[in-house]
Tab-separated table of C-alpha atoms in Angstrom:
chain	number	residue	atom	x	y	z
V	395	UNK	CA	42.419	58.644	50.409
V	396	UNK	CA	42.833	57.445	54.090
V	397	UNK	CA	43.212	61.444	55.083
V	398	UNK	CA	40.102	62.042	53.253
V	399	UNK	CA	38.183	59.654	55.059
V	400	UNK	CA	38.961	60.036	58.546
V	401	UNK	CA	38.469	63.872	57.940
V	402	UNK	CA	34.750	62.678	56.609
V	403	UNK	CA	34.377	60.596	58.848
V	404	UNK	CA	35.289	63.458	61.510
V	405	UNK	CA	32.916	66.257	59.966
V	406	UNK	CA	30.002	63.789	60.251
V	407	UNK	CA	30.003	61.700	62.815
V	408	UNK	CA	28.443	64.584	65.590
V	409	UNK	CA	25.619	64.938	62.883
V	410	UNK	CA	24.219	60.982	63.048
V	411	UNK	CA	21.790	59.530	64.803
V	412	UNK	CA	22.986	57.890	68.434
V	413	UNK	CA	22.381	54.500	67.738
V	414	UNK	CA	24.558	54.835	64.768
V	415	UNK	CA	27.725	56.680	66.741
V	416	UNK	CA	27.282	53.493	69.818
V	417	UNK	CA	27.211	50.741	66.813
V	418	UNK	CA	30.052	52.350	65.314
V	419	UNK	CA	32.376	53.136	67.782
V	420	UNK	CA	31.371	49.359	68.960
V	421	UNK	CA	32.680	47.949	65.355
V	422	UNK	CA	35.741	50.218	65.279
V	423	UNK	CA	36.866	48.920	68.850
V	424	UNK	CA	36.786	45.242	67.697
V	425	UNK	CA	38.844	46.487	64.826
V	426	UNK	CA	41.304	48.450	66.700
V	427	UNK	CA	41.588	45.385	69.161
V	428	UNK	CA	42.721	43.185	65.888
V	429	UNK	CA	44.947	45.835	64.578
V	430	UNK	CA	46.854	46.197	67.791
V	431	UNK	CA	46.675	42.420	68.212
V	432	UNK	CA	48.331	41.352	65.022
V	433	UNK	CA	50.563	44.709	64.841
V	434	UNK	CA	49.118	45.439	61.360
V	435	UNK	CA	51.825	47.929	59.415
V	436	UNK	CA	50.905	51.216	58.889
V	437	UNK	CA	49.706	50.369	54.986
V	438	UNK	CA	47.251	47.959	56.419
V	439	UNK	CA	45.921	50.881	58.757
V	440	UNK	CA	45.246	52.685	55.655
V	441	UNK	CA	43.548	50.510	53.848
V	442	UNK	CA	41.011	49.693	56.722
V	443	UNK	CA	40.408	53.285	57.124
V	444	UNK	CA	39.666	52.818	53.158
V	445	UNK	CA	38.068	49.672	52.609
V	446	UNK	CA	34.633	50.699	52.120
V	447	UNK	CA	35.586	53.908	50.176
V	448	UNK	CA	34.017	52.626	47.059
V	449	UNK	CA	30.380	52.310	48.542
V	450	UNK	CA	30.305	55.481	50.374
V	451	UNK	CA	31.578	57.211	46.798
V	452	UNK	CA	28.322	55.012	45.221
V	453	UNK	CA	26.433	56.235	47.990
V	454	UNK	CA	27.162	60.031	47.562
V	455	UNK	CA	26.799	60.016	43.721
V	456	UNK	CA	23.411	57.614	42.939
V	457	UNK	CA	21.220	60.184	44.082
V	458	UNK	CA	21.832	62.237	41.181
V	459	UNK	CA	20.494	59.609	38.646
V	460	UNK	CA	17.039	61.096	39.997
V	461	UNK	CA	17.404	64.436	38.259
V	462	UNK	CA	15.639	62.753	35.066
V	463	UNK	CA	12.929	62.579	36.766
V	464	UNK	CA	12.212	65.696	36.531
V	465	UNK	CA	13.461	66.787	33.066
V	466	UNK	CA	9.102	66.479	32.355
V	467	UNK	CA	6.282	66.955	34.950
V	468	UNK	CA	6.095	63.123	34.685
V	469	UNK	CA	3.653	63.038	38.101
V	470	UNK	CA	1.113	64.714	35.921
V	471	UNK	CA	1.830	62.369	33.145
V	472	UNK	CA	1.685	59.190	35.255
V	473	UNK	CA	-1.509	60.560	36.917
V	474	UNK	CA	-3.658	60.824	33.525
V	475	UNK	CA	-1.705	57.341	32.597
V	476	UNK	CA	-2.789	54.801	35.225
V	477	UNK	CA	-5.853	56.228	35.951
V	478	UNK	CA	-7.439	54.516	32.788
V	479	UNK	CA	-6.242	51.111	34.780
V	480	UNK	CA	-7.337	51.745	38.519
V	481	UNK	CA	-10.651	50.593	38.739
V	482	UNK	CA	-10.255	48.091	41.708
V	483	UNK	CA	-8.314	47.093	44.840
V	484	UNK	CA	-6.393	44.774	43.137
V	485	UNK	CA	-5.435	46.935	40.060
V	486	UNK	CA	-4.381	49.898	42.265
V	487	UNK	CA	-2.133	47.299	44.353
V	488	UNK	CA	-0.439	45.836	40.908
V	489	UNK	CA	-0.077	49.728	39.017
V	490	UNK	CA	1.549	50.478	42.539
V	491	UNK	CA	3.552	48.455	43.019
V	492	UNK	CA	4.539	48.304	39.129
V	493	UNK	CA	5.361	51.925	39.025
V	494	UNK	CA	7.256	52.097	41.988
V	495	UNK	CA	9.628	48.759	41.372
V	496	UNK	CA	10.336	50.512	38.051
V	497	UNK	CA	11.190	53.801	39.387
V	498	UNK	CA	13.081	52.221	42.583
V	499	UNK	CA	15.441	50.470	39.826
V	500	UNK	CA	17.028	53.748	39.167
V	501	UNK	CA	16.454	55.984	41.953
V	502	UNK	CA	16.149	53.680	44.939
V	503	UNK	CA	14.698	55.356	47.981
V	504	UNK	CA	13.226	58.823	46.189
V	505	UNK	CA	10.949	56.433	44.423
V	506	UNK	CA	8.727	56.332	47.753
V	507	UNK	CA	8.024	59.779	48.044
V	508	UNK	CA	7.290	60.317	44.460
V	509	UNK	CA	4.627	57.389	43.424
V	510	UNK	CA	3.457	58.474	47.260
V	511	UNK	CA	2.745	62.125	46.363
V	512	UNK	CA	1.881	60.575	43.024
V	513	UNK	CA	-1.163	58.272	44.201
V	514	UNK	CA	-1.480	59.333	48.022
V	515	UNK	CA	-5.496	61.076	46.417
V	516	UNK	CA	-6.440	57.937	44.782
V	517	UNK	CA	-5.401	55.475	47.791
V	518	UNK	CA	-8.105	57.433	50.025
V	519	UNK	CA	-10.462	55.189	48.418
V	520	UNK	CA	-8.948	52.104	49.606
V	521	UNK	CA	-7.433	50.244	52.611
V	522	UNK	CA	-4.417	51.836	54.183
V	523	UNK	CA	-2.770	48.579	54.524
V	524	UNK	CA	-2.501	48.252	50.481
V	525	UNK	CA	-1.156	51.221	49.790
V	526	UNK	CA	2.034	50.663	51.873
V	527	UNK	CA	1.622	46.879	50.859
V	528	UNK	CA	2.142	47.477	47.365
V	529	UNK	CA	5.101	50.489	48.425
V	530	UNK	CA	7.222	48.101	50.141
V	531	UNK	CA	6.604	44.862	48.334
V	532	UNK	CA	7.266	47.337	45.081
V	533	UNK	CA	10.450	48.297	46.215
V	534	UNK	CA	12.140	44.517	47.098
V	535	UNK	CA	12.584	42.964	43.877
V	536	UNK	CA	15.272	45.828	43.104
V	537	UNK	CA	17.314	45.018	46.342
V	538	UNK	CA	18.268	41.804	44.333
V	539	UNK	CA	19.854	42.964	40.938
V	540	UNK	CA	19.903	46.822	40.680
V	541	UNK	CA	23.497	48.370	39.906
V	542	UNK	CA	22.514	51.828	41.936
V	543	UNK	CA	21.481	49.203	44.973
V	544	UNK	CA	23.736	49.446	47.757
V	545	UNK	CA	22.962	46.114	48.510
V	546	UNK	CA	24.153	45.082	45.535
V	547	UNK	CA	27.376	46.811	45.534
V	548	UNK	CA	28.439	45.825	49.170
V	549	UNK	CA	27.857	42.201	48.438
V	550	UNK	CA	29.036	42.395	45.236
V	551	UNK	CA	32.401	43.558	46.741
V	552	UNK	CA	32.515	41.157	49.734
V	553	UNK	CA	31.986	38.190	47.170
V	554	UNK	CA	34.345	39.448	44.846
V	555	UNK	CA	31.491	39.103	42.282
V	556	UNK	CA	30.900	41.773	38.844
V	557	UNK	CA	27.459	43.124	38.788
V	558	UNK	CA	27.484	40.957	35.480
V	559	UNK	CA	28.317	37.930	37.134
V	560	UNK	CA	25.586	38.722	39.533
V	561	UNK	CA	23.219	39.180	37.355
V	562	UNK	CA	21.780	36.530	35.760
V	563	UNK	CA	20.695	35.743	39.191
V	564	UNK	CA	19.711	38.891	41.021
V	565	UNK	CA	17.395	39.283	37.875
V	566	UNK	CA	15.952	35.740	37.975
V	567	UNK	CA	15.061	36.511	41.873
V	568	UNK	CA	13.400	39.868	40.980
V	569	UNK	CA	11.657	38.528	38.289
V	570	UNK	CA	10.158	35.585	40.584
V	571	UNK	CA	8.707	38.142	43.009
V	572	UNK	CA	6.574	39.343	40.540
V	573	UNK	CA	3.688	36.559	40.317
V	574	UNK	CA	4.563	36.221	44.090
V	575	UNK	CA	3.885	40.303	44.881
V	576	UNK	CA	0.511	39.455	42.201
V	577	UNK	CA	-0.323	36.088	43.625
V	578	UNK	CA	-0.711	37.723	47.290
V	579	UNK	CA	-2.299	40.615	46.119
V	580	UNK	CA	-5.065	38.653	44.471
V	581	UNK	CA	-5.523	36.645	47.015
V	582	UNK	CA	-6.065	39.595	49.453
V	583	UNK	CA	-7.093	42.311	47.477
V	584	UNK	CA	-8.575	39.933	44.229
V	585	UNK	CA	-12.230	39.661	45.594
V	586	UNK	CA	-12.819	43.351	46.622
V	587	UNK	CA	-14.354	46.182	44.448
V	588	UNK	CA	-14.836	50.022	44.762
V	589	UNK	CA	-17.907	51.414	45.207
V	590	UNK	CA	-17.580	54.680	42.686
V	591	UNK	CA	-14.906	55.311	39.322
V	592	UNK	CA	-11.881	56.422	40.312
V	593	UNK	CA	-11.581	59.990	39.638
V	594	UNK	CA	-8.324	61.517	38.152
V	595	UNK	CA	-7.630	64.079	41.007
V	596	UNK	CA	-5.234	66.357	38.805
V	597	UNK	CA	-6.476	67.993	35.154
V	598	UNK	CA	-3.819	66.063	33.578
V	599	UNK	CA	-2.639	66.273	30.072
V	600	UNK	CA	-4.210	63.788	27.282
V	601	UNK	CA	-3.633	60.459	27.731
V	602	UNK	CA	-1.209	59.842	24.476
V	603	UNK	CA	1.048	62.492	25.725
V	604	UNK	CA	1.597	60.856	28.883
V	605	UNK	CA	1.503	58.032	27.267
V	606	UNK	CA	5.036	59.289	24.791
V	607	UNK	CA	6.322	61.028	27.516
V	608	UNK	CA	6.410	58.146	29.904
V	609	UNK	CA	7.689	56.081	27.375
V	610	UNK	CA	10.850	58.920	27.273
V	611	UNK	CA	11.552	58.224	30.950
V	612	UNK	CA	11.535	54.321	30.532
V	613	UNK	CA	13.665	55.173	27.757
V	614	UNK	CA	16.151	57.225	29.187
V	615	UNK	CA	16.161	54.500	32.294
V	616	UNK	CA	17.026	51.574	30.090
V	617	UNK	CA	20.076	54.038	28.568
V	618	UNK	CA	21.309	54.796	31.674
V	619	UNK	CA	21.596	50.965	32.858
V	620	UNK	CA	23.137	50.351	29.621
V	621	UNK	CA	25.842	52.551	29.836
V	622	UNK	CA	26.342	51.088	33.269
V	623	UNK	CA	26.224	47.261	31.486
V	624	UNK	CA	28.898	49.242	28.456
V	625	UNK	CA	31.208	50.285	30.437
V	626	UNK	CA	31.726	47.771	32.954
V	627	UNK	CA	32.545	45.247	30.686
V	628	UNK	CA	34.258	47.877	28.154
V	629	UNK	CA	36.598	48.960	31.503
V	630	UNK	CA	36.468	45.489	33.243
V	631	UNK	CA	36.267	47.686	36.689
V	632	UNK	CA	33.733	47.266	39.158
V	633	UNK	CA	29.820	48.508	39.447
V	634	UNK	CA	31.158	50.389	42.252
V	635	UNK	CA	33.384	52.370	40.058
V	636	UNK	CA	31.226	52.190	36.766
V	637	UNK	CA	27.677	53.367	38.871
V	638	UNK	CA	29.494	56.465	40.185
V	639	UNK	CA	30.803	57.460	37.006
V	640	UNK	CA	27.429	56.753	35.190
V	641	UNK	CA	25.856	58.787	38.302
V	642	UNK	CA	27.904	61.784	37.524
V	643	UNK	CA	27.846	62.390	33.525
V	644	UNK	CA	24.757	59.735	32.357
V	645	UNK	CA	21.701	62.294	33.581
V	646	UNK	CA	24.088	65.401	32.195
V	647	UNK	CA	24.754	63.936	28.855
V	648	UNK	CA	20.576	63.479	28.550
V	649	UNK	CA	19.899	66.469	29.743
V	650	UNK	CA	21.953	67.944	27.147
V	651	UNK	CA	20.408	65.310	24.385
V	652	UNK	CA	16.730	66.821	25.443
V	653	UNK	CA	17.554	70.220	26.104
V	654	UNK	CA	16.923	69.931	30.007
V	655	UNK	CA	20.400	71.441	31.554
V	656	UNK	CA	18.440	73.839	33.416
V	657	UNK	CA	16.173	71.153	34.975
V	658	UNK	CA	19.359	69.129	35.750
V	659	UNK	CA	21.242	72.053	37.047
V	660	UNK	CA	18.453	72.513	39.460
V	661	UNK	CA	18.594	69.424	40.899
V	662	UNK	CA	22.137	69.286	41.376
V	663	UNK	CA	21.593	72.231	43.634
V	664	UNK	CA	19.073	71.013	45.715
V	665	UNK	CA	21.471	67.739	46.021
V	666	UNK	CA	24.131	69.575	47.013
V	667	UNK	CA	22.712	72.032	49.219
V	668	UNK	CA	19.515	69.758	50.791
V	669	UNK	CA	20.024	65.844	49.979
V	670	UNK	CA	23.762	65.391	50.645
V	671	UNK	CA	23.674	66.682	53.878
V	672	UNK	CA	21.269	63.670	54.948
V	673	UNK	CA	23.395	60.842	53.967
V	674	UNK	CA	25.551	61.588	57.405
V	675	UNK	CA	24.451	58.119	58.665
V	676	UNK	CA	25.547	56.171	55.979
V	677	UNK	CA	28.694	57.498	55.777
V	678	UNK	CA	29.885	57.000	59.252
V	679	UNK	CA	28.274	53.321	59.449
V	680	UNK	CA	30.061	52.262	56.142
V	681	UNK	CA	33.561	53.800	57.382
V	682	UNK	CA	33.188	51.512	60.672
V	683	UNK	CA	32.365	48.627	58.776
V	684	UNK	CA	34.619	48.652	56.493
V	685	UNK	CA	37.064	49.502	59.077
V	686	UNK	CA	35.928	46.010	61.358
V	687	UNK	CA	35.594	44.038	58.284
V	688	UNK	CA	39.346	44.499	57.029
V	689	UNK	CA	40.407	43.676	60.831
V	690	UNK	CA	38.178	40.699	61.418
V	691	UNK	CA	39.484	39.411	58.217
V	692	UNK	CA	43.269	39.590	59.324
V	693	UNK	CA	42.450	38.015	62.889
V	694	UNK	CA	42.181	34.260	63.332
V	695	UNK	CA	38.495	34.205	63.856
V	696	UNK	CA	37.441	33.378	60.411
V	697	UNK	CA	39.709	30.115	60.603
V	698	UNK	CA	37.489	28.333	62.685
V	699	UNK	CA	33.974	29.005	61.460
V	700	UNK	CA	34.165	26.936	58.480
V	701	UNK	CA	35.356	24.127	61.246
V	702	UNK	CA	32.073	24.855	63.686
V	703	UNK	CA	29.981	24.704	60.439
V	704	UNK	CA	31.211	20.946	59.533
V	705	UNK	CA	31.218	20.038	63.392
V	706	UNK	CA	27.840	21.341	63.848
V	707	UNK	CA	26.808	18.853	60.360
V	708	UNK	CA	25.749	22.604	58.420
V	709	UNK	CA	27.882	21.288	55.564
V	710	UNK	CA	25.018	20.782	52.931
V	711	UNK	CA	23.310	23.398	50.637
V	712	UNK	CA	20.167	22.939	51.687
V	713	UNK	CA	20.691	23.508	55.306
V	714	UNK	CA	23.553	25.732	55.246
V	715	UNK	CA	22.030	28.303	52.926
V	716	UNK	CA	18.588	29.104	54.899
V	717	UNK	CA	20.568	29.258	57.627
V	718	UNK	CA	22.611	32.048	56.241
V	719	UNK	CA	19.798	34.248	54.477
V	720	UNK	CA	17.786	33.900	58.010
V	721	UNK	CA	20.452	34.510	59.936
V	722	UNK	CA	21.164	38.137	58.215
V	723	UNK	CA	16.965	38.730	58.262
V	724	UNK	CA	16.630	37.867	61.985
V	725	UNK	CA	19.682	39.911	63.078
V	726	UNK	CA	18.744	43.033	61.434
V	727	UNK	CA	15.491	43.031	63.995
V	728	UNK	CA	17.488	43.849	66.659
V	729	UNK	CA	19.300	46.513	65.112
V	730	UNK	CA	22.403	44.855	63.629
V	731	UNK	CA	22.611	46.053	60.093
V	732	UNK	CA	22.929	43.162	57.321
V	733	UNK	CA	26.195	45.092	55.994
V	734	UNK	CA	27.805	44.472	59.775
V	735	UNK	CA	26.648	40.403	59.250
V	736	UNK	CA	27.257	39.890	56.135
V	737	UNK	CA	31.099	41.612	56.467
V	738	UNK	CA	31.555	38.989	59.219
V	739	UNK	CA	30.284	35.931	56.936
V	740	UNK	CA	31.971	36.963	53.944
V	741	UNK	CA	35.442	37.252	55.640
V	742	UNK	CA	34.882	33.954	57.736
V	743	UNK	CA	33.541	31.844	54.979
V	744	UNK	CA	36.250	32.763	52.192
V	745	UNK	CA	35.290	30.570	48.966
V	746	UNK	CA	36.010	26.963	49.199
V	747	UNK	CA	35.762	27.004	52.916
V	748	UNK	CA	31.880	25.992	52.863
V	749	UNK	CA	30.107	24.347	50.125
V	750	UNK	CA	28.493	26.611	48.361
V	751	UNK	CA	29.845	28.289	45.002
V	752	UNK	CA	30.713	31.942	45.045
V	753	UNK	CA	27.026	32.606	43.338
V	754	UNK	CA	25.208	30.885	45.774
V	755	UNK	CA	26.985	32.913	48.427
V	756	UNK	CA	25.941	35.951	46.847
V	757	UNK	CA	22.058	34.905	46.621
V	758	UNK	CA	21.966	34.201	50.379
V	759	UNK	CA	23.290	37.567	51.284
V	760	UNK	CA	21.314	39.431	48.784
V	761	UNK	CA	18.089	37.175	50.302
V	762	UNK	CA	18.804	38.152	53.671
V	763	UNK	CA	19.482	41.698	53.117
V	764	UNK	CA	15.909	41.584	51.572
V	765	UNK	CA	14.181	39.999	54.492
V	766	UNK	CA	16.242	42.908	56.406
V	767	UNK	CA	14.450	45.640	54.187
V	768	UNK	CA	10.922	44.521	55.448
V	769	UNK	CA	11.521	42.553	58.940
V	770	UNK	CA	14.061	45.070	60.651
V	771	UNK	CA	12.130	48.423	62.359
V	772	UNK	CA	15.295	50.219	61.451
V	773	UNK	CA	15.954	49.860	57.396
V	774	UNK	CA	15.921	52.830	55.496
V	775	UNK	CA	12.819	51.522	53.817
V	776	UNK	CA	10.324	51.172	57.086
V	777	UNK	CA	11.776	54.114	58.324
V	778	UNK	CA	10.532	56.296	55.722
V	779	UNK	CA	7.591	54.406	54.529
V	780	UNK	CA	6.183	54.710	58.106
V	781	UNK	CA	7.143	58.397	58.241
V	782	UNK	CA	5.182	58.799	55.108
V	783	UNK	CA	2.533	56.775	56.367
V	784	UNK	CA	2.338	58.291	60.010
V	785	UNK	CA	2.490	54.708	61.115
V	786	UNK	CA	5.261	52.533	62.879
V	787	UNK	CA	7.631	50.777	61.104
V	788	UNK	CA	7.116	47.844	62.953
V	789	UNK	CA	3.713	48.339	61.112
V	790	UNK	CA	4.229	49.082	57.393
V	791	UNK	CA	7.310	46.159	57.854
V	792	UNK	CA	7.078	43.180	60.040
V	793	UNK	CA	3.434	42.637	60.977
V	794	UNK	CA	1.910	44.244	57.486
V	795	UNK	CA	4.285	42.716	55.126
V	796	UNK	CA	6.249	39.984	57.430
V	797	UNK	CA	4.522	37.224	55.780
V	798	UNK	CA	5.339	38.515	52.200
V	799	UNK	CA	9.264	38.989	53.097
V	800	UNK	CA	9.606	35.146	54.457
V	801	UNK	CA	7.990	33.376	51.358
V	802	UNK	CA	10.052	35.545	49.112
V	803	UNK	CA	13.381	34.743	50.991
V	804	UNK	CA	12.353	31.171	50.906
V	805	UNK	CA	11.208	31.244	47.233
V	806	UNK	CA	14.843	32.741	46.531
V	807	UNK	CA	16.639	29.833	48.568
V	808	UNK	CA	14.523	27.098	46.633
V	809	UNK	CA	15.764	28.726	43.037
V	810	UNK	CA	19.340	29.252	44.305
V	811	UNK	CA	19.496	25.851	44.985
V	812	UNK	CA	17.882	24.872	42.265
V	813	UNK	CA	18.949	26.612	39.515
V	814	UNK	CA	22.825	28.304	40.371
């Protein structure tokens, strides 16, 4: 395993982006510095090379849960669908936003460029600003429970956590961005009306097929994140083992079930041959990661933060905890990525060392990594939401949606504290 990723790592480091070779070659200095500095044996050099071999196997296999989308022409079908229920700002901004955090649960960051293509005729009619509003604000709930969530998994890992123990509470902080995501809207979008009936711009099929065939893909959604739930607790292994697996044979098994294998073996070819190539970035930035986390963790460094934290009087929940979610949100705007902060908290403030529970812990990351998705001009998310969009990131993220991020992050610290 070590062989095969340093070879990986070799093959695609040339192919990222610059900022991403300079911030890894940065991390992987620190950690050579430790490793030299505590003369780590030759088993510990292989595990750092290792460490973060899990996520960059969920990384390369989750894209493949996307092939049932296209087992139907389910655009189509969504198309005749929701345009029975678009007959204002506001509705447009909720059936947005609703399609897209339902889609996101399973296929992440394709979601944007399908419900984009999907509705990009209808949101001609309306501001530009509420089209990406409901995009991104669609897409954050699922950065705090979903199995095929990197987020998720890294945190999951670093808190030594089961996707079931996290849960209960990655759910209960999706689930309270809803009325927040519905509350804004209204308020901004409530009053407004359109001036003609929205017009389905594709001869669609009728409206009860869609409406079966939809129901197929929520369908086969829910079975895939219950064989995910099955077998992790069947197994007792990890998401980051279970999601993989589930990637791999879950959309082949349905595809069989419905009599799609062609469909499916289609889109294992355009993975292979067009999507896999892009994940380059990833790859590289995981490996050095991984790599600094497993050193910073043998050093002495993570001794004495627990010790600044009581010194400094940051030993209470409720201070402590906004500290930690803001912390990760405000770093990620100047190009530190959450995974780099939160390796460095995890390993520093080991459980017991701080007073918050392991749970709690886990909330603040997955917070901050949240707040990262909207406030930072370099997450995944802005990136390709501006690209999209033709607009900045800085745009579609911080000064369109800035507000949104920050009152979700601190409605997630008030029912952390409250309620875990």
């Amino acid at each position: 395993m070590g062989a095969v990723s340093l070879l990986l790592f070799a093959l695609t480091f040339f192919s990222t982006r610059p900022s991403t070779r300079y911030m890894s070659l940065l991390l992987i200095a620190v950690g050579l510095y430790f490793m030299w500095a505590y003369q780590v044996p030759m088993s510990g050099w292989i595990k750092a090379s290792i460490y973060n071999a899990s996520l960059i196997s969920l990384l390369l296999t989750v894209p493949l849960l996307s092939s049932i989308l296209y087992f139907e022409p389910y655009q189509q079908h969504l198309s005749s669908f929701v345009v029975k229920y678009v007959s204002s700002p506001f509705r447009f901004y909720a059936v947005v936003s609703a399609i897209l955090t339902l889609l996101a649960s399973l296929i992440n960051l394709a979601s944007f460029h399908f419900v984009h293509q999907l509705f990009r005729p209808l949101a001609k009619q309306y501001p530009e600003k509420l089209f990406n509003s409901a995009l991104i604000r669609g897409f954050l709930p699922n950065t705090l429970w979903s199995p095929s969530y990197i987020s998720v998994a890294f945190i999951s890992q670093y808190v030594n956590l089961s996707w079931l123990a996290l849960a209960p509470l990655g759910i209960s902080l999706a689930a309270a961005g809803a009325p927040l995501l519905l509350g804004l809207g209204w308020l901004e979008y409530g009053r407004s009306s359109i001036s003609a009936p929205v017009q389905d711009p594709n001869p669609t099929p009728g409206f009860e097929a869609s409406r079966k065939s939809l129901g197929k893909l929520v369908f086969q959604t829910v079975v895939l994140i219950i064989l995910i739930v099955a077998l992790e607790q069947y197994t007792k292994k990890s998401a980051m083992v279970i999601v993989p697996l589930v990637s791999l044979i879950g959309p082949l098994l349905l595809a069989l079930a419905y009599g799609r294998s062609e469909a499916y073996l289609a889109q294992a070819r355009d993975f292979l041959q067009h999507r896999l190539p892009l994940i380059t970035n990833e790859i590289v930035l995981f490996t050095a990661i991984g790599f600094f986390g497993y050193a910073l963790g043998i050093s002495e460094i993570p001794q004495y933060i627990p010790l600044l934290i009581n010194q400094l009087g940051l030993d209470t929940p409720q201070l402590l905890l906004p500290i930690l979610v803001f912390s990760i949100g405000l770093f990620s705007t100047i190009g530190i990525h959450p995974m780099i902060t939160i390796a460095a908290l995890a390993t520093s403030l080991p459980p017991g060392s701080v007073p918050l529970s392991p749970l709690q812990m886990a909330g603040a990351y997955l917070a901050g990594y949240m707040l990262y998705t909207v406030l930072s001009p370099f997450s995944a998310a802005n990136l390709l939401l501006g690209s999209l969009a033709q607009q900045s990131p800085v745009t579609v993220g911080l000064k369109e949606n800035g507000g949104f991020a920050v009152l979700y992050a601190v409605l997630c610290i008030g029912i952390i504290l409250v309620c875990f």
